[in-house]
PDB file of C-alpha atoms in Angstrom:
ATOM      1  CA  UNK A 159     100.144  90.220 104.108  1.00 56.00           C
ATOM      2  CA  UNK A 160     101.994  87.603 101.702  1.00 77.00           C
ATOM      3  CA  UNK A 161     100.465  86.785  98.006  1.00 81.00           C
ATOM      4  CA  UNK A 162     100.521  82.840  97.660  1.00 84.00           C
ATOM      5  CA  UNK A 163      99.445  82.148  94.566  1.00 87.00           C
ATOM      6  CA  UNK A 164     102.312  82.023  92.006  1.00 86.00           C
ATOM      7  CA  UNK A 165     102.716  85.294  89.622  1.00 87.00           C
ATOM      8  CA  UNK A 166     101.669  83.700  87.043  1.00 90.00           C
ATOM      9  CA  UNK A 167      98.554  82.799  89.069  1.00 91.00           C
ATOM     10  CA  UNK A 168      98.166  86.241  89.823  1.00 90.00           C
ATOM     11  CA  UNK A 169      98.615  87.257  86.206  1.00 91.00           C
ATOM     12  CA  UNK A 170      95.458  85.621  85.187  1.00 91.00           C
ATOM     13  CA  UNK A 171      93.776  86.003  88.147  1.00 90.00           C
ATOM     14  CA  UNK A 172      93.741  89.596  86.702  1.00 88.00           C
ATOM     15  CA  UNK A 173      91.664  89.708  84.393  1.00 87.00           C
ATOM     16  CA  UNK A 174      88.678  88.776  85.866  1.00 87.00           C
ATOM     17  CA  UNK A 175      89.776  90.713  89.387  1.00 85.00           C
ATOM     18  CA  UNK A 176      91.875  93.289  87.714  1.00 80.00           C
ATOM     19  CA  UNK A 177      93.566  94.622  91.365  1.00 85.00           C
ATOM     20  CA  UNK A 178      97.038  93.467  90.580  1.00 88.00           C
ATOM     21  CA  UNK A 179      97.208  95.320  87.609  1.00 90.00           C
ATOM     22  CA  UNK A 180      94.839  98.779  88.447  1.00 90.00           C
ATOM     23  CA  UNK A 181      98.014 100.417  89.160  1.00 90.00           C
ATOM     24  CA  UNK A 182      98.991  99.930  85.756  1.00 91.00           C
ATOM     25  CA  UNK A 183      95.812 101.282  84.166  1.00 93.00           C
ATOM     26  CA  UNK A 184      97.270 105.023  84.152  1.00 93.00           C
ATOM     27  CA  UNK A 185      94.820 106.180  81.697  1.00 96.00           C
ATOM     28  CA  UNK A 186      91.980 105.609  84.091  1.00 95.00           C
ATOM     29  CA  UNK A 187      93.219 107.197  87.619  1.00 94.00           C
ATOM     30  CA  UNK A 188      94.195 110.164  85.589  1.00 96.00           C
ATOM     31  CA  UNK A 189      90.417 109.858  84.511  1.00 96.00           C
ATOM     32  CA  UNK A 190      89.748 109.919  88.379  1.00 95.00           C
ATOM     33  CA  UNK A 191      91.408 113.637  89.013  1.00 96.00           C
ATOM     34  CA  UNK A 192      90.526 114.772  85.932  1.00 96.00           C
ATOM     35  CA  UNK A 193      86.696 114.913  87.334  1.00 96.00           C
ATOM     36  CA  UNK A 194      87.431 117.481  89.282  1.00 97.00           C
ATOM     37  CA  UNK A 195      91.295 119.061  88.049  1.00 97.00           C
ATOM     38  CA  UNK A 196      91.470 120.931  84.919  1.00 96.00           C
ATOM     39  CA  UNK A 197      94.364 118.510  82.136  1.00 95.00           C
ATOM     40  CA  UNK A 198      96.331 121.252  81.973  1.00 95.00           C
ATOM     41  CA  UNK A 199      96.413 121.430  85.944  1.00 97.00           C
ATOM     42  CA  UNK A 200      97.925 117.762  86.197  1.00 96.00           C
ATOM     43  CA  UNK A 201     100.953 117.025  85.258  1.00 96.00           C
ATOM     44  CA  UNK A 202     102.087 113.683  84.098  1.00 95.00           C
ATOM     45  CA  UNK A 203     105.724 112.874  83.890  1.00 94.00           C
ATOM     46  CA  UNK A 204     107.885 109.171  83.673  1.00 92.00           C
ATOM     47  CA  UNK A 205     110.114 107.654  86.855  1.00 90.00           C
ATOM     48  CA  UNK A 206     112.201 106.300  83.407  1.00 90.00           C
ATOM     49  CA  UNK A 207     112.697 110.408  83.616  1.00 92.00           C
ATOM     50  CA  UNK A 208     112.444 111.342  86.244  1.00 91.00           C
ATOM     51  CA  UNK A 209     115.716 107.865  86.429  1.00 88.00           C
ATOM     52  CA  UNK A 210     117.668 108.915  83.077  1.00 90.00           C
ATOM     53  CA  UNK A 211     116.761 112.468  82.274  1.00 92.00           C
ATOM     54  CA  UNK A 212     116.363 113.598  85.990  1.00 92.00           C
ATOM     55  CA  UNK A 213     117.487 117.548  85.741  1.00 94.00           C
ATOM     56  CA  UNK A 214     115.204 118.054  83.102  1.00 94.00           C
ATOM     57  CA  UNK A 215     112.897 116.577  84.382  1.00 94.00           C
ATOM     58  CA  UNK A 216     112.381 118.610  87.338  1.00 95.00           C
ATOM     59  CA  UNK A 217     113.128 121.568  85.383  1.00 96.00           C
ATOM     60  CA  UNK A 218     109.402 120.340  83.757  1.00 95.00           C
ATOM     61  CA  UNK A 219     107.973 120.022  86.760  1.00 95.00           C
ATOM     62  CA  UNK A 220     109.522 123.867  88.340  1.00 96.00           C
ATOM     63  CA  UNK A 221     108.018 125.191  85.721  1.00 96.00           C
ATOM     64  CA  UNK A 222     104.488 123.633  85.452  1.00 96.00           C
ATOM     65  CA  UNK A 223     105.064 124.898  89.776  1.00 96.00           C
ATOM     66  CA  UNK A 224     105.980 128.193  88.956  1.00 96.00           C
ATOM     67  CA  UNK A 225     108.944 127.993  90.901  1.00 96.00           C
ATOM     68  CA  UNK A 226     112.593 128.925  89.688  1.00 96.00           C
ATOM     69  CA  UNK A 227     113.287 125.986  86.918  1.00 94.00           C
ATOM     70  CA  UNK A 228     116.753 127.018  87.248  1.00 92.00           C
ATOM     71  CA  UNK A 229     116.941 125.199  91.009  1.00 93.00           C
ATOM     72  CA  UNK A 230     120.064 123.058  91.486  1.00 91.00           C
ATOM     73  CA  UNK A 231     121.037 120.949  93.972  1.00 91.00           C
ATOM     74  CA  UNK A 232     124.217 118.201  94.706  1.00 89.00           C
ATOM     75  CA  UNK A 233     121.373 115.804  95.953  1.00 88.00           C
ATOM     76  CA  UNK A 234     120.124 115.612  92.538  1.00 87.00           C
ATOM     77  CA  UNK A 235     122.185 112.856  91.175  1.00 85.00           C
ATOM     78  CA  UNK A 236     121.974 110.928  94.695  1.00 82.00           C
ATOM     79  CA  UNK A 237     119.320 108.664  95.021  1.00 79.00           C
ATOM     80  CA  UNK A 238     116.986 106.819  97.637  1.00 75.00           C
ATOM     81  CA  UNK A 239     115.978 103.750  97.483  1.00 67.00           C
ATOM     82  CA  UNK A 240     117.817 101.475  96.065  1.00 67.00           C
ATOM     83  CA  UNK A 241     116.231  97.196  95.561  1.00 64.00           C
ATOM     84  CA  UNK A 242     119.438  96.202  95.843  1.00 57.00           C
ATOM     85  CA  UNK A 243     120.049  97.798  99.330  1.00 51.00           C
ATOM     86  CA  UNK A 244     116.772  96.887 100.114  1.00 54.00           C
ATOM     87  CA  UNK A 245     117.349  93.966 101.214  1.00 57.00           C
ATOM     88  CA  UNK A 246     119.818  93.446 103.303  1.00 58.00           C
ATOM     89  CA  UNK A 247     122.640  94.794 105.595  1.00 63.00           C
ATOM     90  CA  UNK A 248     126.694  95.156 104.945  1.00 65.00           C
ATOM     91  CA  UNK A 249     126.646  92.562 107.542  1.00 70.00           C
ATOM     92  CA  UNK A 250     123.762  90.096 106.714  1.00 67.00           C
ATOM     93  CA  UNK A 251     125.593  90.218 102.859  1.00 65.00           C
ATOM     94  CA  UNK A 252     128.880  89.311 104.142  1.00 70.00           C
ATOM     95  CA  UNK A 253     127.716  85.954 105.859  1.00 72.00           C
ATOM     96  CA  UNK A 254     124.819  85.461 103.528  1.00 66.00           C
ATOM     97  CA  UNK A 255     127.832  85.146 100.284  1.00 69.00           C
ATOM     98  CA  UNK A 256     130.459  83.669 103.313  1.00 76.00           C
ATOM     99  CA  UNK A 257     131.262  80.134 101.850  1.00 77.00           C
ATOM    100  CA  UNK A 258     129.258  77.728 104.361  1.00 79.00           C
ATOM    101  CA  UNK A 259     126.045  79.483 103.310  1.00 72.00           C
ATOM    102  CA  UNK A 260     126.854  79.460  99.766  1.00 72.00           C
ATOM    103  CA  UNK A 261     127.138  75.381 100.849  1.00 77.00           C
ATOM    104  CA  UNK A 262     124.242  75.287 102.413  1.00 78.00           C
ATOM    105  CA  UNK A 263     121.763  77.275 101.640  1.00 70.00           C
ATOM    106  CA  UNK A 264     120.233  74.332  98.590  1.00 74.00           C
ATOM    107  CA  UNK A 265     120.237  72.256 101.865  1.00 75.00           C
ATOM    108  CA  UNK A 266     116.962  74.306 104.349  1.00 72.00           C
ATOM    109  CA  UNK A 267     113.216  74.518 103.924  1.00 73.00           C
ATOM    110  CA  UNK A 268     111.938  77.667 101.666  1.00 67.00           C
ATOM    111  CA  UNK A 269     109.791  78.114 105.973  1.00 67.00           C
ATOM    112  CA  UNK A 270     113.811  78.352 107.245  1.00 66.00           C
ATOM    113  CA  UNK A 271     114.207  80.942 104.276  1.00 63.00           C
ATOM    114  CA  UNK A 272     111.362  82.844 104.903  1.00 61.00           C
ATOM    115  CA  UNK A 273     112.380  83.762 108.743  1.00 60.00           C
ATOM    116  CA  UNK A 274     115.425  85.200 107.225  1.00 60.00           C
ATOM    117  CA  UNK A 275     114.603  88.566 105.841  1.00 47.00           C
ATOM    118  CA  UNK A 276     116.637  88.561 102.291  1.00 52.00           C
ATOM    119  CA  UNK A 277     117.391  84.285 102.456  1.00 47.00           C
ATOM    120  CA  UNK A 278     114.766  84.185  99.762  1.00 46.00           C
ATOM    121  CA  UNK A 279     115.592  86.858  96.694  1.00 51.00           C
ATOM    122  CA  UNK A 280     119.247  85.517  97.162  1.00 49.00           C
ATOM    123  CA  UNK A 281     118.317  82.026  96.432  1.00 47.00           C
ATOM    124  CA  UNK A 282     114.508  82.493  93.984  1.00 51.00           C
ATOM    125  CA  UNK A 283     115.239  83.251  90.255  1.00 60.00           C
ATOM    126  CA  UNK A 284     113.351  86.369  89.073  1.00 69.00           C
ATOM    127  CA  UNK A 285     110.274  84.512  87.511  1.00 76.00           C
ATOM    128  CA  UNK A 286     108.741  84.474  83.807  1.00 85.00           C
ATOM    129  CA  UNK A 287     105.399  85.431  82.431  1.00 90.00           C
ATOM    130  CA  UNK A 288     105.055  82.505  79.243  1.00 93.00           C
ATOM    131  CA  UNK A 289     104.466  84.952  76.142  1.00 94.00           C
ATOM    132  CA  UNK A 290     101.234  84.334  75.873  1.00 95.00           C
ATOM    133  CA  UNK A 291     100.021  85.852  78.594  1.00 94.00           C
ATOM    134  CA  UNK A 292     101.970  88.689  77.947  1.00 93.00           C
ATOM    135  CA  UNK A 293     100.956  89.629  75.078  1.00 94.00           C
ATOM    136  CA  UNK A 294      97.106  88.926  76.977  1.00 94.00           C
ATOM    137  CA  UNK A 295      98.942  91.631  79.361  1.00 93.00           C
ATOM    138  CA  UNK A 296     100.380  93.642  76.434  1.00 94.00           C
ATOM    139  CA  UNK A 297      96.293  93.565  74.789  1.00 94.00           C
ATOM    140  CA  UNK A 298      94.377  94.706  77.968  1.00 93.00           C
ATOM    141  CA  UNK A 299      97.012  97.577  79.311  1.00 94.00           C
ATOM    142  CA  UNK A 300      97.741  99.011  75.391  1.00 94.00           C
ATOM    143  CA  UNK A 301      94.318 100.357  75.171  1.00 95.00           C
ATOM    144  CA  UNK A 302      95.817 102.327  78.591  1.00 94.00           C
ATOM    145  CA  UNK A 303      99.633 103.927  77.297  1.00 94.00           C
ATOM    146  CA  UNK A 304      97.399 104.874  73.988  1.00 95.00           C
ATOM    147  CA  UNK A 305      94.624 106.716  75.847  1.00 96.00           C
ATOM    148  CA  UNK A 306      97.249 107.865  78.242  1.00 95.00           C
ATOM    149  CA  UNK A 307      99.575 109.367  74.923  1.00 95.00           C
ATOM    150  CA  UNK A 308      96.237 110.940  72.945  1.00 95.00           C
ATOM    151  CA  UNK A 309      95.936 112.749  75.700  1.00 95.00           C
ATOM    152  CA  UNK A 310      99.606 113.432  77.256  1.00 93.00           C
ATOM    153  CA  UNK A 311     100.927 114.139  73.861  1.00 93.00           C
ATOM    154  CA  UNK A 312     103.574 112.172  74.754  1.00 91.00           C
ATOM    155  CA  UNK A 313     105.314 109.253  73.435  1.00 91.00           C
ATOM    156  CA  UNK A 314     106.414 107.384  76.857  1.00 88.00           C
ATOM    157  CA  UNK A 315     109.600 105.861  73.621  1.00 85.00           C
ATOM    158  CA  UNK A 316     111.254 103.495  77.478  1.00 83.00           C
ATOM    159  CA  UNK A 317     107.409 101.969  77.948  1.00 84.00           C
ATOM    160  CA  UNK A 318     107.066  98.256  76.259  1.00 77.00           C
ATOM    161  CA  UNK A 319     103.807  96.586  75.339  1.00 75.00           C
TER     162      UNK A 319
END
């Protein structure tokens, strides 16, 4: 389904029903696996490391899997499924960036915009989270991050709370 509530409402409700933040409770998620697997059989890496330190991170994965850590592929530098490329085809982008569409875009009702993939993403600004809500979310997630750091010995330096 499609969420109809605002981002702020969803995040406020997540304190009572953590459906949306549950995937961010990494240590809680890890605990489920630790019931069945020994800690030394689980490797934890971050998407940030795969993005910013791809080759060293892949070597770490290969060593963990006990395969050739020196293996290299020219495809390692390729990036798939960038969000900026997902929303529209080049033809759609050209049409939506045309002078006439830019002129009438503010006049188009939101129900019509939803019928055309990508238009809303072009016209809506990124939602903001009030600072008090952000602080409450950080307080909720902080123990998870601290527990994961203690368990792994990793700093997760690119994460912020």
